[in-house]
Structure formats: C-alpha cells, structure tokens
mmCIF file of C-alpha atoms in Angstrom:
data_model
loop_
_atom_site.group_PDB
_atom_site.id
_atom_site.type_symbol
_atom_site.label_atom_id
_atom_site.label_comp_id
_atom_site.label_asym_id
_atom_site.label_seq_id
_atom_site.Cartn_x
_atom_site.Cartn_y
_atom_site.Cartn_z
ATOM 1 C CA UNK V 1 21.655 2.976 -1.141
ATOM 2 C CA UNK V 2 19.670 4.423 -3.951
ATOM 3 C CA UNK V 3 18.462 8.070 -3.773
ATOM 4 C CA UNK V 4 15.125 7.391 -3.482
ATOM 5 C CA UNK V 5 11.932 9.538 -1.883
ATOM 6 C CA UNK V 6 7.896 7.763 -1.592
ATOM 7 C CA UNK V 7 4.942 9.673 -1.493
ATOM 8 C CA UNK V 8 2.138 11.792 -3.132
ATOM 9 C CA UNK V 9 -1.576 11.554 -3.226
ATOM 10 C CA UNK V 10 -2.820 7.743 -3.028
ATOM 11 C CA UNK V 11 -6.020 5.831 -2.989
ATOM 12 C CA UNK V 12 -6.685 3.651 0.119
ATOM 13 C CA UNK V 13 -7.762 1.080 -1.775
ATOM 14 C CA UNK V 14 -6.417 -2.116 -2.549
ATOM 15 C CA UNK V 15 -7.022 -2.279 -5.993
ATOM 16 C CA UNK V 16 -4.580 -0.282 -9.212
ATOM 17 C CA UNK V 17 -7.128 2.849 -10.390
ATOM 18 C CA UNK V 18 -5.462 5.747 -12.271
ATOM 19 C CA UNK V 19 -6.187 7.316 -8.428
ATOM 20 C CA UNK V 20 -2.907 6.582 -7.956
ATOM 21 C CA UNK V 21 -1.301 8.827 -10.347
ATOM 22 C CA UNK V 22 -1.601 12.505 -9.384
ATOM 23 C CA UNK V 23 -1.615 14.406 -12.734
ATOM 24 C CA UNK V 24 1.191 17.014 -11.686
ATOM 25 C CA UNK V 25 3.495 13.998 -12.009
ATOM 26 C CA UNK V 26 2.773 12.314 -15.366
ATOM 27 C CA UNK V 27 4.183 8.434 -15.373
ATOM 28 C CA UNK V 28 7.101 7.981 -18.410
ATOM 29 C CA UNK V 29 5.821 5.874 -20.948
ATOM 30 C CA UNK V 30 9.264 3.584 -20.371
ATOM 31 C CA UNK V 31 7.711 2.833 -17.104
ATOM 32 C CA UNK V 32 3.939 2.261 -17.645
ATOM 33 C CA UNK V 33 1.436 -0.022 -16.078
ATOM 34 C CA UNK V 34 0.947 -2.345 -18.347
ATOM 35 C CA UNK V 35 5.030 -2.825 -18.659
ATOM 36 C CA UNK V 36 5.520 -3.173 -15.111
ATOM 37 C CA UNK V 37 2.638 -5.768 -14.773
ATOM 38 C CA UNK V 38 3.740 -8.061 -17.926
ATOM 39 C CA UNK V 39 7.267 -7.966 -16.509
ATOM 40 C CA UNK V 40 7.701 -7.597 -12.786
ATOM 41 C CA UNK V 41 7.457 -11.529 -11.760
ATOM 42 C CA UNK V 42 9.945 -13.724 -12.126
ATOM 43 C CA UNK V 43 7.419 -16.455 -11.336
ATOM 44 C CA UNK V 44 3.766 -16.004 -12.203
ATOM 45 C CA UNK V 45 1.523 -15.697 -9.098
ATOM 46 C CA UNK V 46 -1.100 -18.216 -10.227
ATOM 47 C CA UNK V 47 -2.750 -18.599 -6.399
ATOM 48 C CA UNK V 48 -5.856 -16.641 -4.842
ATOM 49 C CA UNK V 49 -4.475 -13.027 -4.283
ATOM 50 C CA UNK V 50 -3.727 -12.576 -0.603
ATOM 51 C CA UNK V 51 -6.121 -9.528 -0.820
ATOM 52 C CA UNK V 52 -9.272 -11.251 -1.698
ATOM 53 C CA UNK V 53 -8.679 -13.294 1.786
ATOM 54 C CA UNK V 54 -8.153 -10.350 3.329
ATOM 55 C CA UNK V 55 -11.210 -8.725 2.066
ATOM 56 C CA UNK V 56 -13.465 -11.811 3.080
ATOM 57 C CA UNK V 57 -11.708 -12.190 6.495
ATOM 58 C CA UNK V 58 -12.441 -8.422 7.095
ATOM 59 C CA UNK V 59 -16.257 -8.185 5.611
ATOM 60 C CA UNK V 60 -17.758 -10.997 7.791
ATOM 61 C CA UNK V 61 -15.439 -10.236 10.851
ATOM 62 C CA UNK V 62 -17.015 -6.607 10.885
ATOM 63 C CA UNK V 63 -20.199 -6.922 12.760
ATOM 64 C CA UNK V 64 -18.761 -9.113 15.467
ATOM 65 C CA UNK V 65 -14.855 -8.525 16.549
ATOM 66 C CA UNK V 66 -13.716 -10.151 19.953
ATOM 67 C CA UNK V 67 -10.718 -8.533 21.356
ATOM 68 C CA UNK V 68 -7.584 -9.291 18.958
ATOM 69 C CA UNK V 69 -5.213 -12.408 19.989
ATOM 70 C CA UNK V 70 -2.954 -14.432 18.402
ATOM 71 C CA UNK V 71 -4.871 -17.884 19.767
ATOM 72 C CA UNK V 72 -8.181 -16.316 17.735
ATOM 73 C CA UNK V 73 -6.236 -16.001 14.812
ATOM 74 C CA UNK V 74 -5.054 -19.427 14.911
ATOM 75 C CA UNK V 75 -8.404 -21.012 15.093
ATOM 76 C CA UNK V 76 -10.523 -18.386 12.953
ATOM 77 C CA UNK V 77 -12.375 -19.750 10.365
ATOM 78 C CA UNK V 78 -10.625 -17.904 7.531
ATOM 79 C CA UNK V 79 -7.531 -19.970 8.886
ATOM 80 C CA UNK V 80 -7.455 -22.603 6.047
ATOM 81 C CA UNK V 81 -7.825 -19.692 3.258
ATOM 82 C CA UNK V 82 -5.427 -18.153 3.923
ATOM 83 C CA UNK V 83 -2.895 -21.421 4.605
ATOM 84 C CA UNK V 84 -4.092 -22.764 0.902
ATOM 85 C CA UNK V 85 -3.272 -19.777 -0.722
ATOM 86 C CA UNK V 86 0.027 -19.468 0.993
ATOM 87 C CA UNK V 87 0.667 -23.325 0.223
ATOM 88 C CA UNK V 88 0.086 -23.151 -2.872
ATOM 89 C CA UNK V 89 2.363 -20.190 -3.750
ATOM 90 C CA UNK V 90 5.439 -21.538 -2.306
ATOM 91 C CA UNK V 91 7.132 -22.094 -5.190
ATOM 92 C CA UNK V 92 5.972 -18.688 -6.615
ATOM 93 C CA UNK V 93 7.875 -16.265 -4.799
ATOM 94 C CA UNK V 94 8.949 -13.391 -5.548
ATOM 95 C CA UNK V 95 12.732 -13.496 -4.989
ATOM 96 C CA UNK V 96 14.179 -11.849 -8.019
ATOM 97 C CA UNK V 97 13.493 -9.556 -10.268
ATOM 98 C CA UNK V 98 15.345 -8.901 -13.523
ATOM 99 C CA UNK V 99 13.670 -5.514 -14.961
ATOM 100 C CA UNK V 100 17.019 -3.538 -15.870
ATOM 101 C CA UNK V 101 17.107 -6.019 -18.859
ATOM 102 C CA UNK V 102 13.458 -6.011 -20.253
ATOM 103 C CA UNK V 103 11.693 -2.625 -19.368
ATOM 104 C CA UNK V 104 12.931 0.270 -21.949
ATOM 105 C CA UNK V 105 14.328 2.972 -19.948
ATOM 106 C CA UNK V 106 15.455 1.517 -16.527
ATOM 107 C CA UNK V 107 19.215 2.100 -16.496
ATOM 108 C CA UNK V 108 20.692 0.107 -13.285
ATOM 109 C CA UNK V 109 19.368 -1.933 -10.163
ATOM 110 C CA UNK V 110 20.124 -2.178 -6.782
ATOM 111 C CA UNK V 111 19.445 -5.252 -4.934
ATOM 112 C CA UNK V 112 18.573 -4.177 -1.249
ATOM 113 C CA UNK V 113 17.693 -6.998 1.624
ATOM 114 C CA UNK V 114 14.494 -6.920 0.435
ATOM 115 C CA UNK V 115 13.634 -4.445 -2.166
ATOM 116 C CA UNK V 116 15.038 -4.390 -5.706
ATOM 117 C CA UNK V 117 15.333 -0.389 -6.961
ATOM 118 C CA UNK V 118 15.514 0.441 -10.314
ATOM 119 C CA UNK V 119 16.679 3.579 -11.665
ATOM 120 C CA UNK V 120 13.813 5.213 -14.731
ATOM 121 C CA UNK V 121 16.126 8.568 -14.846
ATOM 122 C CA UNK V 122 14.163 11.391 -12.975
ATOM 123 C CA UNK V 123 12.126 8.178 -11.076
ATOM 124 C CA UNK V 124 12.885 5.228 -9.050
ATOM 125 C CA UNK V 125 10.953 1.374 -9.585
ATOM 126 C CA UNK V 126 11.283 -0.163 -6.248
ATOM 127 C CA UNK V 127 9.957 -3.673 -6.095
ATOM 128 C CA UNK V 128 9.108 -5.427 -2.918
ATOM 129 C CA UNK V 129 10.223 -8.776 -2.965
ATOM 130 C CA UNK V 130 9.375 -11.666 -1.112
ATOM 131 C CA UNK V 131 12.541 -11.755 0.817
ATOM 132 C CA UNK V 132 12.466 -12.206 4.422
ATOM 133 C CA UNK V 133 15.370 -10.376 6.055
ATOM 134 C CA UNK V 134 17.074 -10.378 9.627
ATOM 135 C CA UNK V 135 20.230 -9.638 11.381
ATOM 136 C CA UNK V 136 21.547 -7.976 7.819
ATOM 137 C CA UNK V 137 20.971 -11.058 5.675
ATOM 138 C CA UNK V 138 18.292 -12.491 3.802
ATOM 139 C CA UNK V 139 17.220 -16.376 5.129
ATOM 140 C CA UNK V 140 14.225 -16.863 3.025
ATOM 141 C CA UNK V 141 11.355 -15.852 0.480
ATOM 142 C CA UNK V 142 7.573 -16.134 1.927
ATOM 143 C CA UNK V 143 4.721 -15.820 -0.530
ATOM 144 C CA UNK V 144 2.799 -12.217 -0.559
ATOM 145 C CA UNK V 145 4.979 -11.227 1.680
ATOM 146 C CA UNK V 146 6.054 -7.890 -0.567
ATOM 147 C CA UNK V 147 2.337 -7.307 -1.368
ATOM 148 C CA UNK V 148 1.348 -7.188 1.802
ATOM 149 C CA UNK V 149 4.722 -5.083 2.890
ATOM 150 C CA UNK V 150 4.052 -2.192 -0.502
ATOM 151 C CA UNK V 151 0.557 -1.906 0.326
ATOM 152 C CA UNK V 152 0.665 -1.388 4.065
ATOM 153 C CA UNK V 153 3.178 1.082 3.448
ATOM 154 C CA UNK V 154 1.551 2.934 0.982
ATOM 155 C CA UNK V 155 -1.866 3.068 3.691
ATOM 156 C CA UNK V 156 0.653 4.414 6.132
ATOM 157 C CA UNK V 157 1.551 6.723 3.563
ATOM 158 C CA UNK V 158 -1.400 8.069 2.404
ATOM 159 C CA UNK V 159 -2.792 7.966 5.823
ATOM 160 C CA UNK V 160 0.188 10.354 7.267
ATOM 161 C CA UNK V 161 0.209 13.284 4.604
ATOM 162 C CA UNK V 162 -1.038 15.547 7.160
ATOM 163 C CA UNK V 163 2.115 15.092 9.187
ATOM 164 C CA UNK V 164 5.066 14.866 6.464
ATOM 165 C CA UNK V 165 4.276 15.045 2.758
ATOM 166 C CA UNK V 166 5.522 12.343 0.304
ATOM 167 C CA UNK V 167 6.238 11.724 -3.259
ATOM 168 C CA UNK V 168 4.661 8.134 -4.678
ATOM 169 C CA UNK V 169 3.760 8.843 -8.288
ATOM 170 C CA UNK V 170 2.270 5.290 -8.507
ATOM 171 C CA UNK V 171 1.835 1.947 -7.198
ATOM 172 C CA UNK V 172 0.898 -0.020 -10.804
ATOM 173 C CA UNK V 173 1.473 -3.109 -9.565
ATOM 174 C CA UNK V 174 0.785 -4.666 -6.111
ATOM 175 C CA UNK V 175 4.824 -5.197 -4.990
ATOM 176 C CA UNK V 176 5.604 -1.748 -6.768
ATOM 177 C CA UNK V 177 6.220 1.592 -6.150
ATOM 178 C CA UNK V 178 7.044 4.549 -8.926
ATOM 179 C CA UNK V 179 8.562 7.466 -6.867
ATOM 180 C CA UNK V 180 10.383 11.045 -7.727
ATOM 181 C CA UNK V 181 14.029 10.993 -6.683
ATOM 182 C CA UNK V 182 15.348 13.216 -3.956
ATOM 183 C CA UNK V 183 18.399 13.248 -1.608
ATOM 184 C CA UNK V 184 18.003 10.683 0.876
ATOM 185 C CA UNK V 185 19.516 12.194 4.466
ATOM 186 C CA UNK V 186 22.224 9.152 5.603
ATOM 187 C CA UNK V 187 20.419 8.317 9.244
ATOM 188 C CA UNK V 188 18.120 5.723 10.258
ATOM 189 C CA UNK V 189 15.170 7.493 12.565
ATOM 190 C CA UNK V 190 14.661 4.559 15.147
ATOM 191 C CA UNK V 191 11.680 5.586 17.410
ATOM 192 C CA UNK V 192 11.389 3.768 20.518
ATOM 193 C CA UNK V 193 8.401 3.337 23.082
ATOM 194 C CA UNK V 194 9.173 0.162 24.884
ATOM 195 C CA UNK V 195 12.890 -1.398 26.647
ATOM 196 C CA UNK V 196 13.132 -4.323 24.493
ATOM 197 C CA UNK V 197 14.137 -6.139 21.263
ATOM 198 C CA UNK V 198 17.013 -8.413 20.249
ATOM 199 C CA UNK V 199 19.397 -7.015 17.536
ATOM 200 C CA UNK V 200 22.690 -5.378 18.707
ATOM 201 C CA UNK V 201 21.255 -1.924 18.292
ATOM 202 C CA UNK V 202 17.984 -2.961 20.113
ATOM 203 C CA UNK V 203 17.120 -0.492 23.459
ATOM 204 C CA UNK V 204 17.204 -4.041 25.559
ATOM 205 C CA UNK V 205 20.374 -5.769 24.158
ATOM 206 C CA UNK V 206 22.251 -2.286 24.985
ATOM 207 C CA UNK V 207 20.906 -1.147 28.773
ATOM 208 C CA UNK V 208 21.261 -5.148 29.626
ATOM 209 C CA UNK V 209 24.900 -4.183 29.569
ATOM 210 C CA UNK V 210 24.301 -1.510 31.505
ATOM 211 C CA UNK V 211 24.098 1.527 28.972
ATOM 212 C CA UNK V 212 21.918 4.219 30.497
ATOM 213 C CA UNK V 213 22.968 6.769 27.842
ATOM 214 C CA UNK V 214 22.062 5.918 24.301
ATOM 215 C CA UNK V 215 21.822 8.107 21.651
ATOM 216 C CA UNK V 216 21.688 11.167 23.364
ATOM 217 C CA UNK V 217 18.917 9.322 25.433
ATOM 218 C CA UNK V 218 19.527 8.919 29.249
ATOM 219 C CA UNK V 219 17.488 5.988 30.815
ATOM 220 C CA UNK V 220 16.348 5.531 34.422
ATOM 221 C CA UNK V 221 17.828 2.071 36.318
ATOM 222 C CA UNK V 222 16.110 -0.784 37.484
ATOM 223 C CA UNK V 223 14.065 -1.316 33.975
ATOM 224 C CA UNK V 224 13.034 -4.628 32.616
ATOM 225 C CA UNK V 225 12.297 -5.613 29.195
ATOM 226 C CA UNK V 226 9.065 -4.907 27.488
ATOM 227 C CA UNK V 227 8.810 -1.810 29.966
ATOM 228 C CA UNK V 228 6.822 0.935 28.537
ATOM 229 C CA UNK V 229 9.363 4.088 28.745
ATOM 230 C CA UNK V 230 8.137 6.923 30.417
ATOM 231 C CA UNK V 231 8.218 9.255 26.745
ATOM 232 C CA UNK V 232 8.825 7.424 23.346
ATOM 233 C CA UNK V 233 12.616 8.364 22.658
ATOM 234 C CA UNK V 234 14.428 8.728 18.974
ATOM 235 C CA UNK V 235 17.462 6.476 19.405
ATOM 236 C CA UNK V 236 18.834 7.205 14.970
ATOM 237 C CA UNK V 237 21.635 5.352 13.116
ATOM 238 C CA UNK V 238 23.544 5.758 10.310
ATOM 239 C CA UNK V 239 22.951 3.844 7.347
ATOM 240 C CA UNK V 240 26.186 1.951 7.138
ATOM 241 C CA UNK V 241 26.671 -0.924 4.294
ATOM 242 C CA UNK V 242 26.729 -3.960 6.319
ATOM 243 C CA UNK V 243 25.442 -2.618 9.540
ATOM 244 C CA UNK V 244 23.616 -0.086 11.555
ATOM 245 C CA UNK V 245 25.438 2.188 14.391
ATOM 246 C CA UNK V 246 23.686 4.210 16.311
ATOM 247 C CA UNK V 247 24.913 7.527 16.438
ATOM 248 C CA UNK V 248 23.581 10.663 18.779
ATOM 249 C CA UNK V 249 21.969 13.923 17.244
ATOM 250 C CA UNK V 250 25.433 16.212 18.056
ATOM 251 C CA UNK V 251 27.571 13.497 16.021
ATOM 252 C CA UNK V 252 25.044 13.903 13.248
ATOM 253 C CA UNK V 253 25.642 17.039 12.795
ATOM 254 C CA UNK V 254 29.711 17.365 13.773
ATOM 255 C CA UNK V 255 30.254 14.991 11.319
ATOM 256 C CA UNK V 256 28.087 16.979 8.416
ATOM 257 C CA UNK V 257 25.394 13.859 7.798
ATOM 258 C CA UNK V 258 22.754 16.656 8.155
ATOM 259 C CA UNK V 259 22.069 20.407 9.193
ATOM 260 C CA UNK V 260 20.772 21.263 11.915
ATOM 261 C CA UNK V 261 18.050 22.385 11.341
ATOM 262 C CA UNK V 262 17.222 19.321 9.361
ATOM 263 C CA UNK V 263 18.018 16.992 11.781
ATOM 264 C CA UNK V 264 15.355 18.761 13.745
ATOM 265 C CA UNK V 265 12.694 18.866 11.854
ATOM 266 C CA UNK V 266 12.912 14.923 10.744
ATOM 267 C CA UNK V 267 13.470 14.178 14.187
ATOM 268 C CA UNK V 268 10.599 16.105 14.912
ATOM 269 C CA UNK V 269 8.288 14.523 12.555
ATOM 270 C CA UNK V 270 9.497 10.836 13.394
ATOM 271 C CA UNK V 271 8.263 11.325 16.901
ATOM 272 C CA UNK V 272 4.850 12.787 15.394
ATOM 273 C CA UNK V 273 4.767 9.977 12.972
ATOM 274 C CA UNK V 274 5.388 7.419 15.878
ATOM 275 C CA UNK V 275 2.673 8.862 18.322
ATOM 276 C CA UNK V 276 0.071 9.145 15.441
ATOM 277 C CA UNK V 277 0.965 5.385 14.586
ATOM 278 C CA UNK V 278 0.348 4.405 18.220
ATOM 279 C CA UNK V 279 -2.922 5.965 18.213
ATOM 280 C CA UNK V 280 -4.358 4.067 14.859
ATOM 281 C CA UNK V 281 -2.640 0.990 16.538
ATOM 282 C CA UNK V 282 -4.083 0.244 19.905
ATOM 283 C CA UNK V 283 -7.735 1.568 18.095
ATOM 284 C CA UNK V 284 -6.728 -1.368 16.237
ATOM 285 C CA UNK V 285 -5.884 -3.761 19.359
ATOM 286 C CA UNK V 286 -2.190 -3.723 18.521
ATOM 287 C CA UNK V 287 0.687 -1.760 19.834
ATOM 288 C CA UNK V 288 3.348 0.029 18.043
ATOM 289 C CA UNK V 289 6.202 -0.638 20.103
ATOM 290 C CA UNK V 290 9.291 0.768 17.809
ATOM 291 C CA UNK V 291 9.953 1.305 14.291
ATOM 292 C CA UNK V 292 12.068 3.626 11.897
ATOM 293 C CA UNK V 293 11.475 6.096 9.485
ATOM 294 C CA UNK V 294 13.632 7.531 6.867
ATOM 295 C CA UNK V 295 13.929 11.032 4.957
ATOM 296 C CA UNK V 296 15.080 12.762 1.829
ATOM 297 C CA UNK V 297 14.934 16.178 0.585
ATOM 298 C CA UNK V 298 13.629 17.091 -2.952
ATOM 299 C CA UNK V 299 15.558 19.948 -4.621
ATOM 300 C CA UNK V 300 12.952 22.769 -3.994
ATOM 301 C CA UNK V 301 14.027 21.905 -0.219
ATOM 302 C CA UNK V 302 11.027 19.796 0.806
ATOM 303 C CA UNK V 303 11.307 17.034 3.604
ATOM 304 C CA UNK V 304 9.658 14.040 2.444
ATOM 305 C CA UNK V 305 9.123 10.758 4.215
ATOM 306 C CA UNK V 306 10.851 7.830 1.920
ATOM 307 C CA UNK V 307 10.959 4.463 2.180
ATOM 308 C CA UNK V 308 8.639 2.217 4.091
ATOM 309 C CA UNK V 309 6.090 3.133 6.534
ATOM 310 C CA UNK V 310 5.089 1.301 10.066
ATOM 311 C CA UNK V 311 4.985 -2.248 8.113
ATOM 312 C CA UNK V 312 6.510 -5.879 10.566
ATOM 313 C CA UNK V 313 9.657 -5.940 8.684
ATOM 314 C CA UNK V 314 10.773 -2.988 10.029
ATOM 315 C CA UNK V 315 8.380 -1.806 13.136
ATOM 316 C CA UNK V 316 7.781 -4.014 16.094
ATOM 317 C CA UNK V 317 3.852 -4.926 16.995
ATOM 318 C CA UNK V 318 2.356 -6.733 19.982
ATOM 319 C CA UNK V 319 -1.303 -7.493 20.746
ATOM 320 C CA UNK V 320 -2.501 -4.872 23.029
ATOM 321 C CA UNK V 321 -4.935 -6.362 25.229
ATOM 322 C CA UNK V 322 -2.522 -9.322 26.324
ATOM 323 C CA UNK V 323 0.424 -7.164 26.568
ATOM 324 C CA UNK V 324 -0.280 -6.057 30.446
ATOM 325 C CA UNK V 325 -0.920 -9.692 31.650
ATOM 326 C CA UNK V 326 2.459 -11.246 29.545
ATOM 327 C CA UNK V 327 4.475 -8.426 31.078
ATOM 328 C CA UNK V 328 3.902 -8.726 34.500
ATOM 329 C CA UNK V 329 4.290 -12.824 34.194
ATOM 330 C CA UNK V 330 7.906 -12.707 32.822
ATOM 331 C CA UNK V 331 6.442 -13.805 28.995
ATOM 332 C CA UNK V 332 7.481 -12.428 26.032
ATOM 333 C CA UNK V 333 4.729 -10.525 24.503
ATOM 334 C CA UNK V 334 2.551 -11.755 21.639
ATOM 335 C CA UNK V 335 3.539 -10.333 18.739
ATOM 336 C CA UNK V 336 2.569 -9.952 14.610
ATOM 337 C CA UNK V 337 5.980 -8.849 13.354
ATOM 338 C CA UNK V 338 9.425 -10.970 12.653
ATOM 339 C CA UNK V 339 10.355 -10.914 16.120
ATOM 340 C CA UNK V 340 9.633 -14.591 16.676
ATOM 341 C CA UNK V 341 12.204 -15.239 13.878
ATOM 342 C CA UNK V 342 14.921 -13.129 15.546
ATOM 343 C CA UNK V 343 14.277 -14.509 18.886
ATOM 344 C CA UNK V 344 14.997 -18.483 17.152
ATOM 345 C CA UNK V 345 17.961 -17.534 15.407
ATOM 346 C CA UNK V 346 18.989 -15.682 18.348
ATOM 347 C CA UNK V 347 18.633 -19.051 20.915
ATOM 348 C CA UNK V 348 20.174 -21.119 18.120
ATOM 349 C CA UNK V 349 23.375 -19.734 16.600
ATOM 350 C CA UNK V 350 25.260 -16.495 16.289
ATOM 351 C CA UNK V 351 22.982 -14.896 13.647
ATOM 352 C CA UNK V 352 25.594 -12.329 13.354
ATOM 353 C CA UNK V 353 28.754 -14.353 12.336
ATOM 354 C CA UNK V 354 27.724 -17.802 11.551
ATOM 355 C CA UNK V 355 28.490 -19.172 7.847
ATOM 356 C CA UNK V 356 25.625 -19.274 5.526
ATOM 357 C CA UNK V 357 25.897 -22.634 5.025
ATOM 358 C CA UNK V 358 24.275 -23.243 8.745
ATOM 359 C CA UNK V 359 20.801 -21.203 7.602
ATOM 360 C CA UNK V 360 20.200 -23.980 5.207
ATOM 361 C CA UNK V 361 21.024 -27.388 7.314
#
C-alpha cells in the first residue's frame, strides 16, 4: 500500500475555496486545481451534482425532522431527486482513472479496491472512485459514490483535529485528496461496539464459533448478535495483500510492526476517535457500531490519522431509534452502510472463493 498520511486544516463546506489549502503547505504547480479538475474523470459527470440534492433535502428538512428511518427515507419527497440524478449517471462512473499519463509530475499509481493513489514526489493524489468493494474484491461502480465517500471523510477529518492531527493539503476536486507523505504503521485499528457483522474477521462470525478471546479481547458467553458490548473493544489487523488477519497488541509489537509506545498511543486515539464518533452519531439518529482507523507517522515523529474517516464503506451504521425494537425481535438492524450487500452475497455464494465469472451472471 502506498505511504500515504490525510489531514490538515479544512473547510466544512462542500464547495472547493482556497480554504482548503493551509499556506504552510503550498500545492506543486504539477498538481494544481485546475489540472486535477480538467483531468480526473474518465467519464464526464454531466448529471445534477449529488450535493445540490443534498443541500435541498437538508434546507427544507430543517425545521421539521421526524425521528430518522429507513421507511421515511424511502417515501421522502426528495426520493425521485435523488433516483434521477443517480439514473442518469449510470453510465458515468467513476471507475478508472488514468492520471500517471496526463498530469506533469505524478510518477506511479496504485490501484487500491477503491481508491486510485498517485505518487506527486513529496505528496500523494488519492482519487476516490466509484468502486463498490466487499469481501476483498470490487463487484461494481455506483454513481457519486467516491464524492460522497472523500467528502464525508474529509468532515470527519476536519471535525476530529482536536483528537489526532492530520495532514490534507487539499481536496481540489470533489473525489480528491492532495496529502503529505508519511510512514504508514502496517495495522488495521478495527474498533468495535456491537457482537455482529459478517466478514471472516467480523466480532460475530468469530465468537459464533465459540472464540471468547480475540485480539487480546476476552468476551463474556451467552451473547447474541447485534449485542451492545459492555466497553467498545479495539480488535486491529494487519494489512495483508489479499486479506486482513487479526492480530493481538503483544504480536504487534514481538513481531516489530510498531513500538510500543506507538501502538499505544494509536490505539489510544482509535478508541477516542470511536467514542467521539458515537456521540455525533446517535445526535444524528444513527449509531456507529464499528469501523477502522489507520495511522502514519511524519518524519518529525507526529502521529497522524490517514486514510478514511467513519464513512459506510468502511464503518458500520444502523438507525438508532429502531435499533432496540429490531434487536429484541430477532431482526437484523436497519442499516445505511454496505452491510445489506454483504449479507446477499453472503446467503448466495461463497463470496470468498467463488470465480468472478459468478458476480456477473
């Protein structure tokens, strides 16, 4: 994986303002705006932004807002907006992205699940795509889905400075990110607050075989899925090629992946990061049931949060005021992350082995 740390000071607001370029970290002229905006698209969006449904949705939704559920957003009247624009982008997605060969400067790319990372020397161009990932493979592209991924993240990150600082230099373009480099520590920091999920490293897939010991964790018997855990828990991994393994916090550090006393103080700001994201959550009606965070170190020694921050592709969500009622009826929580898409491939083939050629029938 590319070397890669996010962060810095940002502006909250949707729209590209030279806010979002602190001056102590002038942008190369190989990698400017106007550059990235020309070039970054495959495919030309030519639809409504997703943005300015967003914006209309949340401005006449302000005064009056029943509790949050996933029947009201069915039926809401901003519905058909936001099913046109999506319709008519479908064959606009952003899938690929070519920018080693056109943008002076840009020396090599890495193609991630869903990102696209470019390296501009003593900064990284990551691009979020359109790609819709699960189980370690890519099935599809969905339209806005990297704008709405980039800019949630970089809310999250602006919103969390006070925690864990950050290095973002620039977001000139609404799928892109311009951030320093910095030495990316090689674990996944999984933070967990509920039994449940359905990959192989998910909390409910292991203690349904009857692990009670996971990653340093030990977990009480007699637990059900969806249970709330008594204390959210850190349950890391290491950031293997073709799959995640968890790993506990001694065999981080017997194996050298980090020091100790880094391992400490990321771990120690996941579970801040995690309990602050809880709190802005369920103010929101939603609940932050898991997610992951990642860390680097730039070469003055600071700890900077990298990569993305509390977004659905990689953090699980359910609507908070149903969530009591579905648990104690046996029903799977409603939810506004990719978990429905797990749970499908899950109850229809072997999402883990199966031949590509069955995604596509």
């Amino acid at each position: 994986m590319a070397q890669n740390c996010i962060g810095g000071a940002l502006s909250p607001s949707k729209t590209l303002t030279p806010k979002c370029i602190p001056i102590n970290h002038p942008n190369p002229s190989s990698l400017s705006s106007s550059s990235l905006r020309k070039l970054i698209l495959t495919k030309s969006k030519k639809c409504l932004p997703l943005s300015v449904c967003i914006s209309a949705s949340m401005s006449s939704s302000q005064q009056h807002q029943p509790p949050l559920s996933l029947e009201a957003l069915k039926t809401s009247e901003h519905r058909n907006k936001f099913l046109n624009a999506i319709q008519s982008s479908l064959s606009n997605c952003l899938s690929e992205t070519h920018l080693d060969l056109t943008v002076p400067g840009l020396k090599s790319k890495t193609r991630g699940k869903v990102r696209d990372i470019y390296d501009g020397g003593n900064y990284l161009v990551l691009v979020t795509t359109d790609r819709q990932s699960a189980f370690d493979r890519v099935l599809a592209s969905i339209p806005f889905k990297g704008q709405v991924l980039n800019e949630t993240s970089l809310w999250w990150l602006n919103k969390s400075q006070h925690i864990v600082p950050n290095a973002v230099v620039s977001a000139p373009d609404k799928n892109v990110t311009i951030a320093k480099k910095c030495l990316v520590f090689p674990i996944e920091f999984v933070v967990r607050g509920y039994v449940t999920g359905s990959t192989d490293t998910s909390l409910w897939t292991v203690y349904k075989k009857v692990v009670r010991n996971y990653c340093g964790n030990v977990l009480p018997d007699e637990m059900v899925k969806n249970q709330k855990l008594l204390e959210n828990i850190l349950t890391p991994t290491t950031k293997a090629a073709d799959h995640d393994v968890p790993v506990t916090p001694d065999e981080i550090i017997q194996r050298g992946l980090m020091s100790r006393a880094d391992y400490e103080e990321t771990s120690k700001r996941a579970l801040q990061l995690f309990a602050y994201g809880q709190r802005v959550a369920i103010k929101h009606g939603l609940v932050l049931v898991d997610t992951k965070y990642e860390f680097g170190k730039a070469p003055d020694g600071t700890v900077f949060l990298v990569d993305e921050v509390h977004i659905p592709d990689s953090s699980r969500y359910w609507i908070g005021h149903s969530y009591q009622e579905h648990f104690w009826n046996g029903l799977e929580p409603e939810n506004v992350d990719k978990e429905f898409l797990r749970l499908w491939f899950n109850d229809h083939c072997n999402p883990y082995e199966d031949k590509e050629d069955w995604f596509l029938n």
